[in-house]
């Protein structure tokens, strides 16, 4: 593929990384952010997420290798870590705590990292546990640190039952917990929140950003 001025930014980003042009991909992202007044949520929604989905298709159709797909994921992880903090609320605006993790056995963590940045922008201190923590340990962590919010990500349908169990367990030790969930496994369901017992499910970051103020209202001190 040749990239032109009309090439959608996610494909231009993907193409840079197919050529192992990491500096080029980073420059493209910087330019995108400059044009969007530093809107990191748009960077996620319009560049990084569709680029990852495209990467999955290219991998499935054997046009890129597994190693290449890992490389693209890792560069994308670096970019989330680099640009996400631009939108975090300042430390004096923190008014609640969230624990963010993948469902047990789930390794797809990039969506959770992006969602965590949206939560941090809304004034939550997010303790990101990432992938691989066992359910009992997550439950105990939620209780010990008196989390206000549990943010859970589940990409593979075979992890839905464990996600539901984790949510039930976490609620049993912390009844006031607000449970937010997202991830590919929930995106095709008719009633995803009931399937896992979450209060709210968002499969795109705009929906999360829009709904957060009303979801948090009454649970956390109002922003001053
Ligand atoms: C990168 C990747 C990997 C990487 C993950 C690296 C990492 N550190 O995250 C690795 C290599 C580990 C991997 C492994 C596997 N993968 Co994979 N992977 C992908 C790929 C290409 C991108 C995933 C991604 O980051 N997507 C983008 C994110 C941002 O999307 P998202 O998670 O849905 O998140 C969005 C929303 O859902 C929401 N959200 C997410 N979490 C949360 C949480 C909260 C609280 C909220 C509010 C919102 C929210 O916000 C995000 C932004 O919009 C996808 C392709 C695709 N279509 O996604 C395949 C894909 C998901 N993988 C797939 C498969 C099959 C696998 C493996 C089974 C392969 C194998 N044989 O080993 C393993 C399973 C590992 C496991 N146990 O989890 C399939 C899944 C098919 C299915 N059954 O549904 C896909 C779709 C590829 C394909 N086309 O076949 N994978």
PDB file of C-alpha atoms and ligand atoms in Angstrom:
ATOM      1  CA  UNK A   1       0.000   0.000   0.000  1.00  0.00           C
ATOM      2  CA  UNK A   2       1.203   3.543  -0.714  1.00  0.00           C
ATOM      3  CA  UNK A   3       0.109   6.243   1.684  1.00  0.00           C
ATOM      4  CA  UNK A   4      -1.234   9.534   0.299  1.00  0.00           C
ATOM      5  CA  UNK A   5      -2.608  12.696   1.877  1.00  0.00           C
ATOM      6  CA  UNK A   6      -6.060  11.046   1.686  1.00  0.00           C
ATOM      7  CA  UNK A   7      -5.022   7.839   3.425  1.00  0.00           C
ATOM      8  CA  UNK A   8      -6.964   7.578   6.703  1.00  0.00           C
ATOM      9  CA  UNK A   9      -4.580   8.225   9.603  1.00  0.00           C
ATOM     10  CA  UNK A  10      -4.947   4.737  11.075  1.00  0.00           C
ATOM     11  CA  UNK A  11      -3.854   3.141   7.805  1.00  0.00           C
ATOM     12  CA  UNK A  12      -0.979   5.584   7.445  1.00  0.00           C
ATOM     13  CA  UNK A  13       0.085   4.691  11.012  1.00  0.00           C
ATOM     14  CA  UNK A  14      -0.222   0.964  10.279  1.00  0.00           C
ATOM     15  CA  UNK A  15       1.782   1.338   7.076  1.00  0.00           C
ATOM     16  CA  UNK A  16       4.629   3.125   8.872  1.00  0.00           C
ATOM     17  CA  UNK A  17       4.840   0.265  11.337  1.00  0.00           C
ATOM     18  CA  UNK A  18       4.711  -2.393   8.635  1.00  0.00           C
ATOM     19  CA  UNK A  19       7.890  -0.723   7.414  1.00  0.00           C
ATOM     20  CA  UNK A  20       9.277  -0.652  10.975  1.00  0.00           C
ATOM     21  CA  UNK A  21       9.303   3.133  10.746  1.00  0.00           C
ATOM     22  CA  UNK A  22       8.659   3.832  14.401  1.00  0.00           C
ATOM     23  CA  UNK A  23       9.873   7.473  14.240  1.00  0.00           C
ATOM     24  CA  UNK A  24       7.539   8.046  11.285  1.00  0.00           C
ATOM     25  CA  UNK A  25       4.588   6.586  13.200  1.00  0.00           C
ATOM     26  CA  UNK A  26       5.418   8.769  16.206  1.00  0.00           C
ATOM     27  CA  UNK A  27       5.623  11.889  14.046  1.00  0.00           C
ATOM     28  CA  UNK A  28       2.283  11.057  12.460  1.00  0.00           C
ATOM     29  CA  UNK A  29       0.735  10.768  15.924  1.00  0.00           C
ATOM     30  CA  UNK A  30       2.295  14.072  17.055  1.00  0.00           C
ATOM     31  CA  UNK A  31       0.873  15.819  13.974  1.00  0.00           C
ATOM     32  CA  UNK A  32      -2.554  14.293  14.538  1.00  0.00           C
ATOM     33  CA  UNK A  33      -2.571  15.560  18.114  1.00  0.00           C
ATOM     34  CA  UNK A  34      -1.432  19.003  17.043  1.00  0.00           C
ATOM     35  CA  UNK A  35      -4.283  19.239  14.526  1.00  0.00           C
ATOM     36  CA  UNK A  36      -6.771  18.059  17.190  1.00  0.00           C
ATOM     37  CA  UNK A  37      -5.639  20.372  19.985  1.00  0.00           C
ATOM     38  CA  UNK A  38      -4.167  17.466  21.922  1.00  0.00           C
ATOM     39  CA  UNK A  39      -7.383  15.420  21.899  1.00  0.00           C
ATOM     40  CA  UNK A  40      -6.020  12.072  23.061  1.00  0.00           C
ATOM     41  CA  UNK A  41      -9.458  10.387  22.975  1.00  0.00           C
ATOM     42  CA  UNK A  42      -9.623  11.114  19.216  1.00  0.00           C
ATOM     43  CA  UNK A  43      -6.126   9.727  18.809  1.00  0.00           C
ATOM     44  CA  UNK A  44      -7.327   6.498  20.406  1.00  0.00           C
ATOM     45  CA  UNK A  45     -10.661   6.326  18.562  1.00  0.00           C
ATOM     46  CA  UNK A  46      -9.502   7.428  15.130  1.00  0.00           C
ATOM     47  CA  UNK A  47      -5.931   6.154  14.895  1.00  0.00           C
ATOM     48  CA  UNK A  48      -4.789   3.581  17.435  1.00  0.00           C
ATOM     49  CA  UNK A  49      -7.961   1.472  17.853  1.00  0.00           C
ATOM     50  CA  UNK A  50      -8.768   1.129  14.120  1.00  0.00           C
ATOM     51  CA  UNK A  51      -5.067   0.484  13.419  1.00  0.00           C
ATOM     52  CA  UNK A  52      -5.079  -2.389  15.927  1.00  0.00           C
ATOM     53  CA  UNK A  53      -8.263  -3.826  14.444  1.00  0.00           C
ATOM     54  CA  UNK A  54      -6.721  -3.578  10.978  1.00  0.00           C
ATOM     55  CA  UNK A  55      -3.580  -5.260  12.321  1.00  0.00           C
ATOM     56  CA  UNK A  56      -5.758  -8.170  13.530  1.00  0.00           C
ATOM     57  CA  UNK A  57      -7.298  -8.542  10.070  1.00  0.00           C
ATOM     58  CA  UNK A  58      -3.928  -8.439   8.335  1.00  0.00           C
ATOM     59  CA  UNK A  59      -2.575 -11.032  10.754  1.00  0.00           C
ATOM     60  CA  UNK A  60      -5.631 -13.279  10.336  1.00  0.00           C
ATOM     61  CA  UNK A  61      -5.235 -13.126   6.564  1.00  0.00           C
ATOM     62  CA  UNK A  62      -1.546 -13.945   6.887  1.00  0.00           C
ATOM     63  CA  UNK A  63      -0.308 -10.685   5.370  1.00  0.00           C
ATOM     64  CA  UNK A  64       1.758  -9.876   8.455  1.00  0.00           C
ATOM     65  CA  UNK A  65       3.443 -12.263  10.884  1.00  0.00           C
ATOM     66  CA  UNK A  66       2.660 -12.793  14.558  1.00  0.00           C
ATOM     67  CA  UNK A  67       5.967 -11.104  15.384  1.00  0.00           C
ATOM     68  CA  UNK A  68       4.961  -8.073  13.374  1.00  0.00           C
ATOM     69  CA  UNK A  69       1.596  -7.917  15.104  1.00  0.00           C
ATOM     70  CA  UNK A  70       3.404  -7.997  18.477  1.00  0.00           C
ATOM     71  CA  UNK A  71       5.691  -5.190  17.310  1.00  0.00           C
ATOM     72  CA  UNK A  72       2.742  -2.996  16.308  1.00  0.00           C
ATOM     73  CA  UNK A  73       1.025  -3.683  19.662  1.00  0.00           C
ATOM     74  CA  UNK A  74       4.167  -2.752  21.597  1.00  0.00           C
ATOM     75  CA  UNK A  75       4.751   0.518  19.723  1.00  0.00           C
ATOM     76  CA  UNK A  76       1.086   1.335  20.332  1.00  0.00           C
ATOM     77  CA  UNK A  77       1.488   0.572  24.039  1.00  0.00           C
ATOM     78  CA  UNK A  78       4.433   3.003  24.156  1.00  0.00           C
ATOM     79  CA  UNK A  79       2.340   5.699  22.494  1.00  0.00           C
ATOM     80  CA  UNK A  80      -0.514   5.236  24.981  1.00  0.00           C
ATOM     81  CA  UNK A  81       1.987   5.583  27.844  1.00  0.00           C
ATOM     82  CA  UNK A  82       3.522   8.635  26.216  1.00  0.00           C
ATOM     83  CA  UNK A  83       0.378  10.587  25.325  1.00  0.00           C
ATOM     84  CA  UNK A  84      -2.272   9.317  27.772  1.00  0.00           C
ATOM     85  CA  UNK A  85      -0.940  11.376  30.719  1.00  0.00           C
ATOM     86  CA  UNK A  86      -1.616  14.583  28.741  1.00  0.00           C
ATOM     87  CA  UNK A  87      -5.317  14.298  29.651  1.00  0.00           C
ATOM     88  CA  UNK A  88      -5.045  13.085  33.258  1.00  0.00           C
ATOM     89  CA  UNK A  89      -6.633  15.308  35.867  1.00  0.00           C
ATOM     90  CA  UNK A  90      -4.147  17.122  38.082  1.00  0.00           C
ATOM     91  CA  UNK A  91      -3.341  15.439  41.428  1.00  0.00           C
ATOM     92  CA  UNK A  92      -5.413  17.975  43.389  1.00  0.00           C
ATOM     93  CA  UNK A  93      -8.494  17.094  41.296  1.00  0.00           C
ATOM     94  CA  UNK A  94      -8.409  13.383  42.218  1.00  0.00           C
ATOM     95  CA  UNK A  95     -11.672  12.445  43.954  1.00  0.00           C
ATOM     96  CA  UNK A  96     -11.907   8.669  43.817  1.00  0.00           C
ATOM     97  CA  UNK A  97     -10.126   5.416  43.169  1.00  0.00           C
ATOM     98  CA  UNK A  98     -10.484   2.809  40.432  1.00  0.00           C
ATOM     99  CA  UNK A  99      -8.943  -0.622  40.059  1.00  0.00           C
ATOM    100  CA  UNK A 100      -8.481  -1.526  36.385  1.00  0.00           C
ATOM    101  CA  UNK A 101      -7.678  -5.016  35.173  1.00  0.00           C
ATOM    102  CA  UNK A 102      -8.208  -7.581  32.481  1.00  0.00           C
ATOM    103  CA  UNK A 103     -10.527 -10.518  33.102  1.00  0.00           C
ATOM    104  CA  UNK A 104      -8.565 -13.540  34.340  1.00  0.00           C
ATOM    105  CA  UNK A 105      -6.558 -15.180  31.515  1.00  0.00           C
ATOM    106  CA  UNK A 106      -7.204 -12.231  29.223  1.00  0.00           C
ATOM    107  CA  UNK A 107      -4.058 -10.772  27.644  1.00  0.00           C
ATOM    108  CA  UNK A 108      -5.560  -7.994  25.529  1.00  0.00           C
ATOM    109  CA  UNK A 109      -4.714  -4.984  27.687  1.00  0.00           C
ATOM    110  CA  UNK A 110      -4.400  -2.017  25.313  1.00  0.00           C
ATOM    111  CA  UNK A 111      -8.105  -1.141  25.359  1.00  0.00           C
ATOM    112  CA  UNK A 112      -8.018  -1.162  29.164  1.00  0.00           C
ATOM    113  CA  UNK A 113      -5.035   1.183  29.150  1.00  0.00           C
ATOM    114  CA  UNK A 114      -6.922   3.625  26.928  1.00  0.00           C
ATOM    115  CA  UNK A 115     -10.093   3.411  29.045  1.00  0.00           C
ATOM    116  CA  UNK A 116      -7.952   4.027  32.157  1.00  0.00           C
ATOM    117  CA  UNK A 117      -6.749   7.316  30.678  1.00  0.00           C
ATOM    118  CA  UNK A 118     -10.380   8.431  30.229  1.00  0.00           C
ATOM    119  CA  UNK A 119     -11.058   7.529  33.882  1.00  0.00           C
ATOM    120  CA  UNK A 120      -7.958   9.439  34.980  1.00  0.00           C
ATOM    121  CA  UNK A 121      -9.122  12.462  32.995  1.00  0.00           C
ATOM    122  CA  UNK A 122     -12.384  12.340  34.979  1.00  0.00           C
ATOM    123  CA  UNK A 123     -10.525  12.630  38.289  1.00  0.00           C
ATOM    124  CA  UNK A 124     -10.023   9.005  39.268  1.00  0.00           C
ATOM    125  CA  UNK A 125      -6.768   7.618  40.596  1.00  0.00           C
ATOM    126  CA  UNK A 126      -6.497   4.391  38.577  1.00  0.00           C
ATOM    127  CA  UNK A 127      -4.552   1.467  40.007  1.00  0.00           C
ATOM    128  CA  UNK A 128      -3.878  -0.447  36.803  1.00  0.00           C
ATOM    129  CA  UNK A 129      -3.264  -4.153  37.429  1.00  0.00           C
ATOM    130  CA  UNK A 130      -3.152  -5.054  33.732  1.00  0.00           C
ATOM    131  CA  UNK A 131      -3.246  -8.685  32.737  1.00  0.00           C
ATOM    132  CA  UNK A 132      -2.696 -11.936  34.604  1.00  0.00           C
ATOM    133  CA  UNK A 133      -3.820 -11.177  38.156  1.00  0.00           C
ATOM    134  CA  UNK A 134      -5.975 -13.956  39.677  1.00  0.00           C
ATOM    135  CA  UNK A 135      -9.598 -13.148  40.604  1.00  0.00           C
ATOM    136  CA  UNK A 136      -9.211 -13.671  44.357  1.00  0.00           C
ATOM    137  CA  UNK A 137      -6.258 -11.329  44.473  1.00  0.00           C
ATOM    138  CA  UNK A 138      -8.096  -8.626  42.504  1.00  0.00           C
ATOM    139  CA  UNK A 139     -11.116  -8.975  44.802  1.00  0.00           C
ATOM    140  CA  UNK A 140      -8.930  -8.583  47.897  1.00  0.00           C
ATOM    141  CA  UNK A 141      -7.138  -5.591  46.379  1.00  0.00           C
ATOM    142  CA  UNK A 142     -10.493  -3.897  45.663  1.00  0.00           C
ATOM    143  CA  UNK A 143     -11.496  -4.409  49.302  1.00  0.00           C
ATOM    144  CA  UNK A 144      -8.158  -3.457  50.856  1.00  0.00           C
ATOM    145  CA  UNK A 145      -7.828  -0.199  48.931  1.00  0.00           C
ATOM    146  CA  UNK A 146     -11.545   0.612  49.131  1.00  0.00           C
ATOM    147  CA  UNK A 147     -11.964   1.115  45.411  1.00  0.00           C
ATOM    148  CA  UNK A 148     -14.903   3.201  44.194  1.00  0.00           C
ATOM    149  CA  UNK A 149     -14.759   1.771  40.683  1.00  0.00           C
ATOM    150  CA  UNK A 150     -13.757  -1.536  39.121  1.00  0.00           C
ATOM    151  CA  UNK A 151     -12.871  -1.221  35.418  1.00  0.00           C
ATOM    152  CA  UNK A 152     -12.699  -4.581  33.701  1.00  0.00           C
ATOM    153  CA  UNK A 153     -11.758  -5.522  30.156  1.00  0.00           C
ATOM    154  CA  UNK A 154     -12.660  -8.734  28.385  1.00  0.00           C
ATOM    155  CA  UNK A 155     -11.824  -9.417  24.751  1.00  0.00           C
ATOM    156  CA  UNK A 156     -12.344 -13.145  24.330  1.00  0.00           C
ATOM    157  CA  UNK A 157     -15.828 -14.674  24.775  1.00  0.00           C
ATOM    158  CA  UNK A 158     -14.378 -17.620  26.715  1.00  0.00           C
ATOM    159  CA  UNK A 159     -13.412 -15.194  29.511  1.00  0.00           C
ATOM    160  CA  UNK A 160     -16.917 -13.824  30.081  1.00  0.00           C
ATOM    161  CA  UNK A 161     -17.876 -16.298  32.808  1.00  0.00           C
ATOM    162  CA  UNK A 162     -14.748 -15.537  34.820  1.00  0.00           C
ATOM    163  CA  UNK A 163     -15.351 -11.826  34.343  1.00  0.00           C
ATOM    164  CA  UNK A 164     -18.860 -12.250  35.758  1.00  0.00           C
ATOM    165  CA  UNK A 165     -17.503 -14.246  38.706  1.00  0.00           C
ATOM    166  CA  UNK A 166     -14.868 -11.623  39.449  1.00  0.00           C
ATOM    167  CA  UNK A 167     -17.493  -8.865  39.404  1.00  0.00           C
ATOM    168  CA  UNK A 168     -19.772 -10.828  41.740  1.00  0.00           C
ATOM    169  CA  UNK A 169     -16.890 -11.489  44.133  1.00  0.00           C
ATOM    170  CA  UNK A 170     -15.764  -7.863  44.093  1.00  0.00           C
ATOM    171  CA  UNK A 171     -19.263  -6.620  44.809  1.00  0.00           C
ATOM    172  CA  UNK A 172     -19.542  -9.032  47.737  1.00  0.00           C
ATOM    173  CA  UNK A 173     -16.581  -7.359  49.470  1.00  0.00           C
ATOM    174  CA  UNK A 174     -17.359  -3.812  48.304  1.00  0.00           C
ATOM    175  CA  UNK A 175     -21.141  -3.380  47.815  1.00  0.00           C
ATOM    176  CA  UNK A 176     -20.906   0.282  46.775  1.00  0.00           C
ATOM    177  CA  UNK A 177     -18.555  -0.546  43.879  1.00  0.00           C
ATOM    178  CA  UNK A 178     -19.353   0.962  40.472  1.00  0.00           C
ATOM    179  CA  UNK A 179     -18.448  -1.640  37.864  1.00  0.00           C
ATOM    180  CA  UNK A 180     -17.500  -0.515  34.356  1.00  0.00           C
ATOM    181  CA  UNK A 181     -16.631  -3.021  31.662  1.00  0.00           C
ATOM    182  CA  UNK A 182     -15.574  -3.051  28.038  1.00  0.00           C
ATOM    183  CA  UNK A 183     -13.732  -5.067  25.448  1.00  0.00           C
ATOM    184  CA  UNK A 184     -14.471  -6.921  22.254  1.00  0.00           C
ATOM    185  CA  UNK A 185     -16.273  -9.862  23.882  1.00  0.00           C
ATOM    186  CA  UNK A 186     -18.993  -7.501  25.098  1.00  0.00           C
ATOM    187  CA  UNK A 187     -19.381  -5.492  21.936  1.00  0.00           C
ATOM    188  CA  UNK A 188     -21.624  -7.956  20.090  1.00  0.00           C
ATOM    189  CA  UNK A 189     -23.988  -8.818  22.956  1.00  0.00           C
ATOM    190  CA  UNK A 190     -27.571  -7.484  23.227  1.00  0.00           C
ATOM    191  CA  UNK A 191     -27.362  -6.783  26.940  1.00  0.00           C
ATOM    192  CA  UNK A 192     -23.647  -6.864  27.793  1.00  0.00           C
ATOM    193  CA  UNK A 193     -23.978  -5.276  31.233  1.00  0.00           C
ATOM    194  CA  UNK A 194     -26.349  -8.007  32.467  1.00  0.00           C
ATOM    195  CA  UNK A 195     -24.170 -10.749  30.969  1.00  0.00           C
ATOM    196  CA  UNK A 196     -21.321  -9.926  33.357  1.00  0.00           C
ATOM    197  CA  UNK A 197     -23.181  -7.992  36.063  1.00  0.00           C
ATOM    198  CA  UNK A 198     -21.599  -4.606  35.303  1.00  0.00           C
ATOM    199  CA  UNK A 199     -23.270  -1.252  35.892  1.00  0.00           C
ATOM    200  CA  UNK A 200     -22.137   0.084  32.543  1.00  0.00           C
ATOM    201  CA  UNK A 201     -20.454  -1.275  29.442  1.00  0.00           C
ATOM    202  CA  UNK A 202     -18.700   0.905  26.876  1.00  0.00           C
ATOM    203  CA  UNK A 203     -17.097  -0.432  23.760  1.00  0.00           C
ATOM    204  CA  UNK A 204     -15.958   2.951  22.565  1.00  0.00           C
ATOM    205  CA  UNK A 205     -14.200   5.649  24.502  1.00  0.00           C
ATOM    206  CA  UNK A 206     -16.528   8.485  23.491  1.00  0.00           C
ATOM    207  CA  UNK A 207     -19.441   6.666  25.143  1.00  0.00           C
ATOM    208  CA  UNK A 208     -17.372   6.208  28.283  1.00  0.00           C
ATOM    209  CA  UNK A 209     -16.314   9.855  28.311  1.00  0.00           C
ATOM    210  CA  UNK A 210     -19.936  11.005  27.801  1.00  0.00           C
ATOM    211  CA  UNK A 211     -21.449   8.813  30.486  1.00  0.00           C
ATOM    212  CA  UNK A 212     -18.803   9.071  33.203  1.00  0.00           C
ATOM    213  CA  UNK A 213     -20.037  12.281  34.845  1.00  0.00           C
ATOM    214  CA  UNK A 214     -23.510  10.866  35.428  1.00  0.00           C
ATOM    215  CA  UNK A 215     -22.164   7.457  36.465  1.00  0.00           C
ATOM    216  CA  UNK A 216     -19.892   9.039  39.082  1.00  0.00           C
ATOM    217  CA  UNK A 217     -22.405  11.607  40.331  1.00  0.00           C
ATOM    218  CA  UNK A 218     -23.417  10.938  43.920  1.00  0.00           C
ATOM    219  CA  UNK A 219     -20.695   8.314  44.379  1.00  0.00           C
ATOM    220  CA  UNK A 220     -17.697  10.628  44.608  1.00  0.00           C
ATOM    221  CA  UNK A 221     -17.267  14.129  45.983  1.00  0.00           C
ATOM    222  CA  UNK A 222     -18.144  16.715  43.293  1.00  0.00           C
ATOM    223  CA  UNK A 223     -15.238  18.423  41.554  1.00  0.00           C
ATOM    224  CA  UNK A 224     -14.514  21.730  43.270  1.00  0.00           C
TER     225      UNK A 224
HETATM  226  C1  LIG B   1      -2.874  -7.055  19.770  1.00  0.00           C
HETATM  227  C2  LIG B   1      -3.656  -8.339  19.803  1.00  0.00           C
HETATM  228  C3  LIG B   1      -3.168  -9.368  20.588  1.00  0.00           C
HETATM  229  C4  LIG B   1      -1.960  -9.193  21.511  1.00  0.00           C
HETATM  230  C5  LIG B   1      -2.400  -8.364  22.740  1.00  0.00           C
HETATM  231  C6  LIG B   1      -1.269  -7.476  23.227  1.00  0.00           C
HETATM  232  C7  LIG B   1      -1.672  -6.624  24.373  1.00  0.00           C
HETATM  233  N1  LIG B   1      -0.685  -6.380  25.209  1.00  0.00           N
HETATM  234  O1  LIG B   1      -2.842  -6.197  24.535  1.00  0.00           O
HETATM  235  C8  LIG B   1      -1.596 -10.682  21.835  1.00  0.00           C
HETATM  236  C9  LIG B   1      -0.492 -11.093  20.906  1.00  0.00           C
HETATM  237  C10 LIG B   1      -1.177 -10.957  23.283  1.00  0.00           C
HETATM  238  C11 LIG B   1      -2.870 -11.405  21.436  1.00  0.00           C
HETATM  239  C12 LIG B   1      -3.126 -12.682  21.833  1.00  0.00           C
HETATM  240  C13 LIG B   1      -4.241 -13.419  21.380  1.00  0.00           C
HETATM  241  N2  LIG B   1      -5.151 -13.014  20.505  1.00  0.00           N
HETATM  242 CO1  LIG B   1      -5.329 -11.183  19.897  1.00  0.00          CO
HETATM  243  N3  LIG B   1      -5.536  -9.569  19.006  1.00  0.00           N
HETATM  244  C14 LIG B   1      -4.852  -8.487  19.050  1.00  0.00           C
HETATM  245  C15 LIG B   1      -5.490  -7.423  18.132  1.00  0.00           C
HETATM  246  C16 LIG B   1      -4.694  -7.366  16.838  1.00  0.00           C
HETATM  247  C17 LIG B   1      -5.620  -6.049  18.733  1.00  0.00           C
HETATM  248  C18 LIG B   1      -6.280  -6.044  20.125  1.00  0.00           C
HETATM  249  C19 LIG B   1      -6.497  -4.634  20.532  1.00  0.00           C
HETATM  250  O2  LIG B   1      -5.697  -4.058  21.253  1.00  0.00           O
HETATM  251  N4  LIG B   1      -7.587  -4.032  19.998  1.00  0.00           N
HETATM  252  C20 LIG B   1      -7.877  -2.626  20.168  1.00  0.00           C
HETATM  253  C21 LIG B   1      -8.515  -2.379  21.505  1.00  0.00           C
HETATM  254  C22 LIG B   1      -8.340  -0.941  21.845  1.00  0.00           C
HETATM  255  O3  LIG B   1      -9.881  -2.730  21.394  1.00  0.00           O
HETATM  256  P1  LIG B   1     -10.714  -3.257  22.643  1.00  0.00           P
HETATM  257  O4  LIG B   1      -9.924  -4.127  23.507  1.00  0.00           O
HETATM  258  O5  LIG B   1     -12.014  -3.752  22.108  1.00  0.00           O
HETATM  259  O6  LIG B   1     -10.956  -1.942  23.497  1.00  0.00           O
HETATM  260  C23 LIG B   1     -11.855  -0.922  23.142  1.00  0.00           C
HETATM  261  C24 LIG B   1     -13.233  -1.076  23.752  1.00  0.00           C
HETATM  262  O7  LIG B   1     -13.653  -2.402  23.832  1.00  0.00           O
HETATM  263  C25 LIG B   1     -13.145  -0.374  25.066  1.00  0.00           C
HETATM  264  N5  LIG B   1     -12.652  -1.074  26.247  1.00  0.00           N
HETATM  265  C26 LIG B   1     -11.748  -2.059  26.357  1.00  0.00           C
HETATM  266  N6  LIG B   1     -11.557  -2.383  27.640  1.00  0.00           N
HETATM  267  C27 LIG B   1     -12.348  -1.590  28.370  1.00  0.00           C
HETATM  268  C28 LIG B   1     -12.561  -1.522  29.750  1.00  0.00           C
HETATM  269  C29 LIG B   1     -13.493  -0.610  30.254  1.00  0.00           C
HETATM  270  C30 LIG B   1     -13.724  -0.521  31.722  1.00  0.00           C
HETATM  271  C31 LIG B   1     -14.235   0.210  29.363  1.00  0.00           C
HETATM  272  C32 LIG B   1     -15.245   1.145  29.890  1.00  0.00           C
HETATM  273  C33 LIG B   1     -14.009   0.159  27.977  1.00  0.00           C
HETATM  274  C34 LIG B   1     -13.070  -0.743  27.499  1.00  0.00           C
HETATM  275  O8  LIG B   1     -12.260   0.680  24.820  1.00  0.00           O
HETATM  276  C35 LIG B   1     -11.339   0.343  23.784  1.00  0.00           C
HETATM  277  C36 LIG B   1     -11.248   1.516  22.855  1.00  0.00           C
HETATM  278  O9  LIG B   1     -12.381   1.624  22.035  1.00  0.00           O
HETATM  279  C37 LIG B   1      -6.925  -8.028  17.956  1.00  0.00           C
HETATM  280  C38 LIG B   1      -7.665  -7.537  16.725  1.00  0.00           C
HETATM  281  C39 LIG B   1      -8.925  -6.741  17.106  1.00  0.00           C
HETATM  282  N7  LIG B   1      -9.927  -6.756  16.275  1.00  0.00           N
HETATM  283  O10 LIG B   1      -9.011  -6.120  18.159  1.00  0.00           O
HETATM  284  C40 LIG B   1      -6.625  -9.525  18.058  1.00  0.00           C
HETATM  285  C41 LIG B   1      -7.726 -10.478  18.503  1.00  0.00           C
HETATM  286  C42 LIG B   1      -8.588  -9.854  19.601  1.00  0.00           C
HETATM  287  N8  LIG B   1      -6.979 -11.599  19.041  1.00  0.00           N
HETATM  288  C43 LIG B   1      -7.499 -12.753  18.765  1.00  0.00           C
HETATM  289  C44 LIG B   1      -6.967 -14.003  19.178  1.00  0.00           C
HETATM  290  C45 LIG B   1      -7.650 -15.245  18.592  1.00  0.00           C
HETATM  291  C46 LIG B   1      -5.890 -14.091  20.053  1.00  0.00           C
HETATM  292  C47 LIG B   1      -5.259 -15.369  20.632  1.00  0.00           C
HETATM  293  C48 LIG B   1      -6.257 -16.461  21.051  1.00  0.00           C
HETATM  294  C49 LIG B   1      -4.258 -15.873  19.574  1.00  0.00           C
HETATM  295  C50 LIG B   1      -3.557 -17.158  19.929  1.00  0.00           C
HETATM  296  N9  LIG B   1      -3.881 -18.191  19.193  1.00  0.00           N
HETATM  297  O11 LIG B   1      -2.771 -17.194  20.836  1.00  0.00           O
HETATM  298  C51 LIG B   1      -4.470 -14.825  21.830  1.00  0.00           C
HETATM  299  C52 LIG B   1      -5.300 -14.837  23.128  1.00  0.00           C
HETATM  300  C53 LIG B   1      -4.550 -14.270  24.301  1.00  0.00           C
HETATM  301  C54 LIG B   1      -5.419 -14.137  25.520  1.00  0.00           C
HETATM  302  N10 LIG B   1      -5.451 -15.145  26.366  1.00  0.00           N
HETATM  303  O12 LIG B   1      -6.050 -13.107  25.739  1.00  0.00           O
HETATM  304  C55 LIG B   1      -8.777 -12.605  17.944  1.00  0.00           C
HETATM  305  C56 LIG B   1     -10.016 -12.837  18.815  1.00  0.00           C
HETATM  306  C57 LIG B   1     -11.120 -13.597  18.093  1.00  0.00           C
HETATM  307  C58 LIG B   1     -12.252 -13.879  19.054  1.00  0.00           C
HETATM  308  N11 LIG B   1     -12.384 -15.114  19.458  1.00  0.00           N
HETATM  309  O13 LIG B   1     -12.984 -13.011  19.420  1.00  0.00           O
HETATM  310  C59 LIG B   1      -8.601 -11.145  17.369  1.00  0.00           C
HETATM  311  C60 LIG B   1      -9.925 -10.416  17.096  1.00  0.00           C
HETATM  312  C61 LIG B   1      -7.758 -11.272  16.067  1.00  0.00           C
HETATM  313  C62 LIG B   1      -8.521 -11.895  14.932  1.00  0.00           C
HETATM  314  N12 LIG B   1      -8.937 -11.120  13.971  1.00  0.00           N
HETATM  315  O14 LIG B   1      -8.749 -13.059  14.889  1.00  0.00           O
HETATM  316  N13 LIG B   1      -3.667 -10.629  20.662  1.00  0.00           N
END
